[in-house]
PDB file of C-alpha atoms in Angstrom:
ATOM      1  CA  MET A   1      25.840  -1.767  51.989  1.00 47.00           C
ATOM      2  CA  SER A   2      22.129  -1.236  51.846  1.00 49.00           C
ATOM      3  CA  THR A   3      22.566   2.528  52.018  1.00 50.00           C
ATOM      4  CA  GLN A   4      24.737   2.379  48.896  1.00 52.00           C
ATOM      5  CA  ASP A   5      22.339   0.062  47.013  1.00 57.00           C
ATOM      6  CA  ASP A   6      19.198   2.086  47.752  1.00 76.00           C
ATOM      7  CA  PRO A   7      20.091   5.082  45.532  1.00 77.00           C
ATOM      8  CA  ARG A   8      21.077   2.729  42.735  1.00 79.00           C
ATOM      9  CA  GLN A   9      17.847   0.757  43.029  1.00 79.00           C
ATOM     10  CA  GLN A  10      15.819   3.938  43.097  1.00 78.00           C
ATOM     11  CA  ALA A  11      17.636   5.241  40.027  1.00 78.00           C
ATOM     12  CA  THR A  12      17.028   1.920  38.262  1.00 81.00           C
ATOM     13  CA  ARG A  13      13.316   2.006  39.099  1.00 81.00           C
ATOM     14  CA  ARG A  14      13.045   5.577  37.849  1.00 82.00           C
ATOM     15  CA  THR A  15      14.748   4.619  34.597  1.00 81.00           C
ATOM     16  CA  LEU A  16      12.449   1.623  34.134  1.00 80.00           C
ATOM     17  CA  ARG A  17       9.366   3.782  34.767  1.00 80.00           C
ATOM     18  CA  ARG A  18      10.556   6.351  32.246  1.00 79.00           C
ATOM     19  CA  MET A  19      11.221   3.670  29.641  1.00 77.00           C
ATOM     20  CA  LEU A  20       7.759   2.212  30.275  1.00 78.00           C
ATOM     21  CA  PHE A  21       6.130   5.641  29.848  1.00 72.00           C
ATOM     22  CA  VAL A  22       8.089   6.243  26.644  1.00 67.00           C
ATOM     23  CA  THR A  23       7.084   2.839  25.257  1.00 69.00           C
ATOM     24  CA  VAL A  24       3.398   3.360  26.065  1.00 64.00           C
ATOM     25  CA  GLY A  25       3.572   6.864  24.663  1.00 59.00           C
ATOM     26  CA  MET A  26       5.083   5.632  21.407  1.00 61.00           C
ATOM     27  CA  PHE A  27       2.322   3.036  20.962  1.00 54.00           C
ATOM     28  CA  GLY A  28      -0.352   5.617  21.768  1.00 53.00           C
ATOM     29  CA  PHE A  29       1.152   8.100  19.339  1.00 49.00           C
ATOM     30  CA  GLY A  30       1.267   5.451  16.616  1.00 46.00           C
ATOM     31  CA  PHE A  31      -2.422   4.595  17.054  1.00 44.00           C
ATOM     32  CA  ALA A  32      -3.377   8.276  17.187  1.00 45.00           C
ATOM     33  CA  MET A  33      -1.538   8.958  13.935  1.00 42.00           C
ATOM     34  CA  VAL A  34      -3.694   6.519  11.927  1.00 42.00           C
ATOM     35  CA  PRO A  35      -6.858   8.683  11.819  1.00 45.00           C
ATOM     36  CA  PHE A  36      -4.766  11.818  11.298  1.00 43.00           C
ATOM     37  CA  TYR A  37      -2.976  10.119   8.409  1.00 38.00           C
ATOM     38  CA  ASN A  38      -6.279   9.040   6.847  1.00 44.00           C
ATOM     39  CA  VAL A  39      -7.661  12.572   7.102  1.00 43.00           C
ATOM     40  CA  PHE A  40      -4.452  14.003   5.655  1.00 40.00           C
ATOM     41  CA  CYS A  41      -4.570  11.557   2.735  1.00 44.00           C
ATOM     42  CA  ASP A  42      -8.253  12.277   2.114  1.00 46.00           C
ATOM     43  CA  ILE A  43      -7.492  15.995   1.893  1.00 43.00           C
ATOM     44  CA  THR A  44      -4.314  15.807  -0.151  1.00 42.00           C
ATOM     45  CA  GLY A  45      -4.858  12.581  -2.084  1.00 44.00           C
ATOM     46  CA  LEU A  46      -1.233  11.618  -1.433  1.00 41.00           C
ATOM     47  CA  ASN A  47      -1.950   7.900  -1.261  1.00 43.00           C
ATOM     48  CA  GLY A  48      -4.014   7.826  -4.478  1.00 42.00           C
ATOM     49  CA  LYS A  49      -7.275   6.990  -2.703  1.00 51.00           C
ATOM     50  CA  THR A  50     -10.436   8.080  -4.453  1.00 52.00           C
ATOM     51  CA  ALA A  51     -13.812   8.830  -2.889  1.00 47.00           C
ATOM     52  CA  ASP A  52     -15.655   5.880  -1.312  1.00 48.00           C
ATOM     53  CA  GLY A  53     -18.947   6.989  -2.839  1.00 45.00           C
ATOM     54  CA  PRO A  54     -20.247   8.724  -5.944  1.00 50.00           C
ATOM     55  CA  ALA A  55     -19.434  12.341  -6.613  1.00 49.00           C
ATOM     56  CA  GLN A  56     -22.166  14.864  -7.225  1.00 50.00           C
ATOM     57  CA  THR A  57     -23.803  14.814 -10.652  1.00 51.00           C
ATOM     58  CA  LEU A  58     -21.177  15.688 -13.214  1.00 52.00           C
ATOM     59  CA  GLN A  59     -21.975  18.913 -15.027  1.00 56.00           C
ATOM     60  CA  GLU A  60     -20.126  19.484 -18.272  1.00 54.00           C
ATOM     61  CA  SER A  61     -20.225  23.254 -17.894  1.00 56.00           C
ATOM     62  CA  ARG A  62     -16.500  23.951 -17.861  1.00 84.00           C
ATOM     63  CA  ILE A  63     -15.041  21.602 -20.452  1.00 90.00           C
ATOM     64  CA  ASP A  64     -11.432  22.457 -21.209  1.00 90.00           C
ATOM     65  CA  SER A  65     -11.495  21.761 -24.942  1.00 89.00           C
ATOM     66  CA  ASP A  66      -7.934  23.029 -25.350  1.00 92.00           C
ATOM     67  CA  ARG A  67      -6.454  20.296 -23.181  1.00 95.00           C
ATOM     68  CA  THR A  68      -6.383  16.505 -23.177  1.00 96.00           C
ATOM     69  CA  VAL A  69      -5.338  14.150 -20.414  1.00 97.00           C
ATOM     70  CA  THR A  70      -4.362  10.521 -20.989  1.00 97.00           C
ATOM     71  CA  VAL A  71      -6.054   8.145 -18.549  1.00 97.00           C
ATOM     72  CA  GLU A  72      -4.616   4.639 -18.319  1.00 98.00           C
ATOM     73  CA  PHE A  73      -6.705   1.786 -16.917  1.00 98.00           C
ATOM     74  CA  ILE A  74      -5.203  -1.137 -14.999  1.00 97.00           C
ATOM     75  CA  ALA A  75      -6.926  -4.190 -13.505  1.00 96.00           C
ATOM     76  CA  ASN A  76      -5.286  -6.285 -10.781  1.00 94.00           C
ATOM     77  CA  LEU A  77      -6.313  -9.363  -8.826  1.00 92.00           C
ATOM     78  CA  ASN A  78      -5.416 -10.082  -5.219  1.00 81.00           C
ATOM     79  CA  GLN A  79      -5.176 -13.262  -3.163  1.00 71.00           C
ATOM     80  CA  ALA A  80      -4.384 -15.330  -6.282  1.00 77.00           C
ATOM     81  CA  MET A  81      -8.024 -15.067  -7.334  1.00 86.00           C
ATOM     82  CA  PRO A  82      -8.743 -17.391 -10.299  1.00 92.00           C
ATOM     83  CA  TRP A  83     -10.541 -14.640 -12.168  1.00 93.00           C
ATOM     84  CA  GLU A  84     -10.333 -12.777 -15.414  1.00 95.00           C
ATOM     85  CA  PHE A  85     -10.324  -9.032 -14.855  1.00 96.00           C
ATOM     86  CA  ARG A  86      -9.506  -6.438 -17.504  1.00 97.00           C
ATOM     87  CA  PRO A  87     -10.447  -2.974 -18.756  1.00 97.00           C
ATOM     88  CA  GLU A  88     -12.348  -2.486 -21.986  1.00 97.00           C
ATOM     89  CA  VAL A  89      -9.591  -0.156 -23.213  1.00 97.00           C
ATOM     90  CA  ASN A  90      -6.074   0.370 -21.903  1.00 97.00           C
ATOM     91  CA  LYS A  91      -5.958   4.139 -22.437  1.00 97.00           C
ATOM     92  CA  MET A  92      -8.321   6.989 -23.172  1.00 97.00           C
ATOM     93  CA  GLN A  93      -7.806  10.623 -24.150  1.00 97.00           C
ATOM     94  CA  VAL A  94     -10.168  12.820 -22.148  1.00 97.00           C
ATOM     95  CA  GLN A  95     -10.923  16.516 -21.882  1.00 96.00           C
ATOM     96  CA  PRO A  96     -11.101  17.913 -18.340  1.00 95.00           C
ATOM     97  CA  GLY A  97     -14.656  18.768 -17.372  1.00 93.00           C
ATOM     98  CA  LYS A  98     -16.242  16.198 -19.706  1.00 93.00           C
ATOM     99  CA  ALA A  99     -17.854  12.976 -18.447  1.00 93.00           C
ATOM    100  CA  TYR A 100     -16.722   9.633 -19.850  1.00 96.00           C
ATOM    101  CA  THR A 101     -17.656   6.000 -19.357  1.00 96.00           C
ATOM    102  CA  VAL A 102     -15.319   3.021 -19.437  1.00 97.00           C
ATOM    103  CA  ARG A 103     -16.116  -0.606 -18.660  1.00 97.00           C
ATOM    104  CA  PHE A 104     -14.225  -3.331 -16.833  1.00 98.00           C
ATOM    105  CA  TYR A 105     -14.904  -7.008 -17.421  1.00 98.00           C
ATOM    106  CA  ALA A 106     -14.707  -9.520 -14.589  1.00 97.00           C
ATOM    107  CA  HIS A 107     -15.252 -13.254 -14.810  1.00 97.00           C
ATOM    108  CA  ASN A 108     -15.356 -15.684 -11.899  1.00 96.00           C
ATOM    109  CA  ASN A 109     -13.439 -18.844 -12.799  1.00 94.00           C
ATOM    110  CA  SER A 110     -13.305 -20.208  -9.246  1.00 92.00           C
ATOM    111  CA  GLY A 111     -16.178 -22.664  -9.660  1.00 93.00           C
ATOM    112  CA  ARG A 112     -18.017 -21.193  -6.666  1.00 93.00           C
ATOM    113  CA  GLU A 113     -19.970 -18.096  -5.752  1.00 94.00           C
ATOM    114  CA  VAL A 114     -17.682 -15.237  -4.770  1.00 94.00           C
ATOM    115  CA  VAL A 115     -18.356 -11.843  -3.214  1.00 94.00           C
ATOM    116  CA  ALA A 116     -15.629  -9.433  -4.230  1.00 94.00           C
ATOM    117  CA  HIS A 117     -14.760  -5.808  -3.684  1.00 94.00           C
ATOM    118  CA  ALA A 118     -12.718  -3.612  -6.008  1.00 94.00           C
ATOM    119  CA  VAL A 119     -10.408  -1.007  -4.473  1.00 93.00           C
ATOM    120  CA  PRO A 120      -9.525   1.930  -6.762  1.00 94.00           C
ATOM    121  CA  SER A 121      -6.389   4.015  -6.798  1.00 94.00           C
ATOM    122  CA  VAL A 122      -5.281   6.977  -8.904  1.00 95.00           C
ATOM    123  CA  ALA A 123      -1.691   7.868  -9.730  1.00 95.00           C
ATOM    124  CA  PRO A 124      -0.062  10.252  -9.282  1.00 94.00           C
ATOM    125  CA  GLY A 125      -1.575  10.447  -5.796  1.00 91.00           C
ATOM    126  CA  LEU A 126      -1.864  14.234  -5.756  1.00 90.00           C
ATOM    127  CA  ALA A 127      -4.242  14.030  -8.733  1.00 91.00           C
ATOM    128  CA  ALA A 128      -6.670  11.653  -6.998  1.00 92.00           C
ATOM    129  CA  LYS A 129      -8.824  14.462  -5.605  1.00 91.00           C
ATOM    130  CA  HIS A 130      -9.344  15.716  -9.175  1.00 92.00           C
ATOM    131  CA  PHE A 131     -10.636  12.367 -10.449  1.00 94.00           C
ATOM    132  CA  HIS A 132     -14.386  12.148  -9.850  1.00 93.00           C
ATOM    133  CA  LYS A 133     -16.629   9.078 -10.271  1.00 93.00           C
ATOM    134  CA  THR A 134     -20.429   9.174 -10.289  1.00 90.00           C
ATOM    135  CA  GLU A 135     -20.873   5.493 -11.121  1.00 93.00           C
ATOM    136  CA  CYS A 136     -18.484   2.715 -10.168  1.00 95.00           C
ATOM    137  CA  PHE A 137     -18.622  -0.975  -9.322  1.00 95.00           C
ATOM    138  CA  CYS A 138     -16.134  -0.169  -6.553  1.00 93.00           C
ATOM    139  CA  PHE A 139     -18.776   1.584  -4.458  1.00 93.00           C
ATOM    140  CA  THR A 140     -20.363  -1.711  -3.376  1.00 93.00           C
ATOM    141  CA  GLU A 141     -19.445  -5.380  -3.044  1.00 94.00           C
ATOM    142  CA  GLN A 142     -20.107  -7.470  -6.142  1.00 94.00           C
ATOM    143  CA  ARG A 143     -21.527 -10.997  -6.055  1.00 95.00           C
ATOM    144  CA  PHE A 144     -20.517 -13.363  -8.845  1.00 96.00           C
ATOM    145  CA  GLY A 145     -21.957 -16.818  -9.336  1.00 95.00           C
ATOM    146  CA  ALA A 146     -19.754 -19.670 -10.458  1.00 95.00           C
ATOM    147  CA  ASP A 147     -18.609 -19.061 -14.071  1.00 95.00           C
ATOM    148  CA  GLU A 148     -20.371 -15.682 -14.170  1.00 97.00           C
ATOM    149  CA  GLY A 149     -18.938 -12.791 -16.154  1.00 97.00           C
ATOM    150  CA  ARG A 150     -20.025  -9.168 -16.177  1.00 95.00           C
ATOM    151  CA  TRP A 151     -19.216  -5.828 -17.800  1.00 97.00           C
ATOM    152  CA  MET A 152     -19.107  -3.132 -15.114  1.00 97.00           C
ATOM    153  CA  PRO A 153     -19.193   0.585 -15.990  1.00 96.00           C
ATOM    154  CA  VAL A 154     -17.252   3.440 -14.472  1.00 96.00           C
ATOM    155  CA  ARG A 155     -18.454   6.968 -15.216  1.00 95.00           C
ATOM    156  CA  PHE A 156     -15.862   9.599 -14.426  1.00 95.00           C
ATOM    157  CA  MET A 157     -14.642  13.107 -15.058  1.00 94.00           C
ATOM    158  CA  VAL A 158     -11.243  14.745 -14.665  1.00 95.00           C
ATOM    159  CA  ASP A 159     -11.568  18.055 -12.831  1.00 93.00           C
ATOM    160  CA  PRO A 160     -10.527  21.104 -14.904  1.00 93.00           C
ATOM    161  CA  GLU A 161      -8.680  22.249 -11.777  1.00 92.00           C
ATOM    162  CA  LEU A 162      -6.143  19.459 -12.295  1.00 94.00           C
ATOM    163  CA  SER A 163      -2.654  20.952 -12.493  1.00 93.00           C
ATOM    164  CA  ASP A 164      -1.225  21.381 -15.980  1.00 91.00           C
ATOM    165  CA  LYS A 165       1.786  19.327 -14.970  1.00 92.00           C
ATOM    166  CA  HIS A 166      -0.427  16.214 -14.738  1.00 93.00           C
ATOM    167  CA  ASN A 167      -1.156  15.143 -18.308  1.00 94.00           C
ATOM    168  CA  GLU A 168      -1.214  11.409 -17.592  1.00 96.00           C
ATOM    169  CA  LEU A 169      -3.287   9.649 -14.929  1.00 97.00           C
ATOM    170  CA  THR A 170      -3.621   5.985 -14.053  1.00 97.00           C
ATOM    171  CA  LEU A 171      -6.832   4.509 -12.659  1.00 96.00           C
ATOM    172  CA  SER A 172      -6.195   1.057 -11.244  1.00 96.00           C
ATOM    173  CA  TYR A 173      -8.478  -1.419  -9.527  1.00 95.00           C
ATOM    174  CA  THR A 174      -7.568  -4.389  -7.370  1.00 94.00           C
ATOM    175  CA  PHE A 175     -10.247  -7.031  -6.810  1.00 91.00           C
ATOM    176  CA  PHE A 176     -10.352  -8.743  -3.411  1.00 91.00           C
ATOM    177  CA  ASP A 177     -12.327 -11.840  -2.439  1.00 91.00           C
ATOM    178  CA  THR A 178     -14.131 -10.650   0.682  1.00 88.00           C
ATOM    179  CA  GLY A 179     -15.107 -14.163   1.714  1.00 79.00           C
ATOM    180  CA  ALA A 180     -18.738 -13.047   2.115  1.00 45.00           C
ATOM    181  CA  ARG A 181     -21.667 -14.770   0.434  1.00 42.00           C
ATOM    182  CA  THR A 182     -24.576 -12.421   1.094  1.00 42.00           C
ATOM    183  CA  ALA A 183     -23.988  -9.282  -0.989  1.00 42.00           C
ATOM    184  CA  ALA A 184     -26.964  -8.195  -3.017  1.00 44.00           C
ATOM    185  CA  ALA A 185     -26.752  -8.716  -6.745  1.00 44.00           C
ATOM    186  CA  PRO A 186     -25.702  -5.460  -8.441  1.00 49.00           C
ATOM    187  CA  LYS A 187     -28.320  -3.526 -10.346  1.00 48.00           C
ATOM    188  CA  GLY A 188     -27.996  -2.109 -13.822  1.00 46.00           C
ATOM    189  CA  LEU A 189     -24.962  -4.206 -14.743  1.00 48.00           C
ATOM    190  CA  GLU A 190     -24.892  -6.423 -17.788  1.00 44.00           C
ATOM    191  CA  ALA A 191     -24.309 -10.056 -16.892  1.00 43.00           C
ATOM    192  CA  VAL A 192     -22.764 -11.990 -19.765  1.00 45.00           C
ATOM    193  CA  HIS A 193     -21.266 -15.367 -20.444  1.00 40.00           C
ATOM    194  CA  PRO A 194     -17.831 -15.594 -22.067  1.00 40.00           C
ATOM    195  CA  SER A 195     -19.332 -17.124 -25.187  1.00 38.00           C
ATOM    196  CA  THR A 196     -21.547 -14.034 -25.705  1.00 39.00           C
ATOM    197  CA  GLN A 197     -19.320 -11.182 -24.490  1.00 43.00           C
ATOM    198  CA  THR A 198     -18.548  -8.311 -26.814  1.00 42.00           C
ATOM    199  CA  ASN A 199     -16.177  -5.376 -26.513  1.00 41.00           C
TER     200      ASN A 199
END
């Protein structure tokens, strides 16, 4: 009886070992794919991510005056943040190669100090690598006191290399409450109170 069970037990152990190796391999492959995916998205812009820091100084040397691109601006809040967050304008007609500035207004209605971080995204995703920002409140965390409001500028340029099939772009920001309380106050931004804000 034992001679008949031994081959079966050995076969079972081999199968279990193989399944274990496959399972471990799948987990390892999944973890390894994360950095590869991030690099791929950074190169192709497929996920709509924009650069984490400012682009080089924008030089208006190759303005495509024969073409206009519509840029739509969207402001979102995450984590049910009791804030006001909106763009100064909803849409803007821009010429590729020319630098523009748009402002976003944020107001902290939470009744407490909040440190927040804005995450940008450009759609369609393939156009993200052609959307350049030299100034943006998204580059650093922003500290807002209770009942503080602020206009925050974004200086950007659409690359003339943007494909002709992309005539409409969407720049969206989502504000997150980071839960931190120690971010440095932003420099060069106009702090305003709702009673004194102007468009």
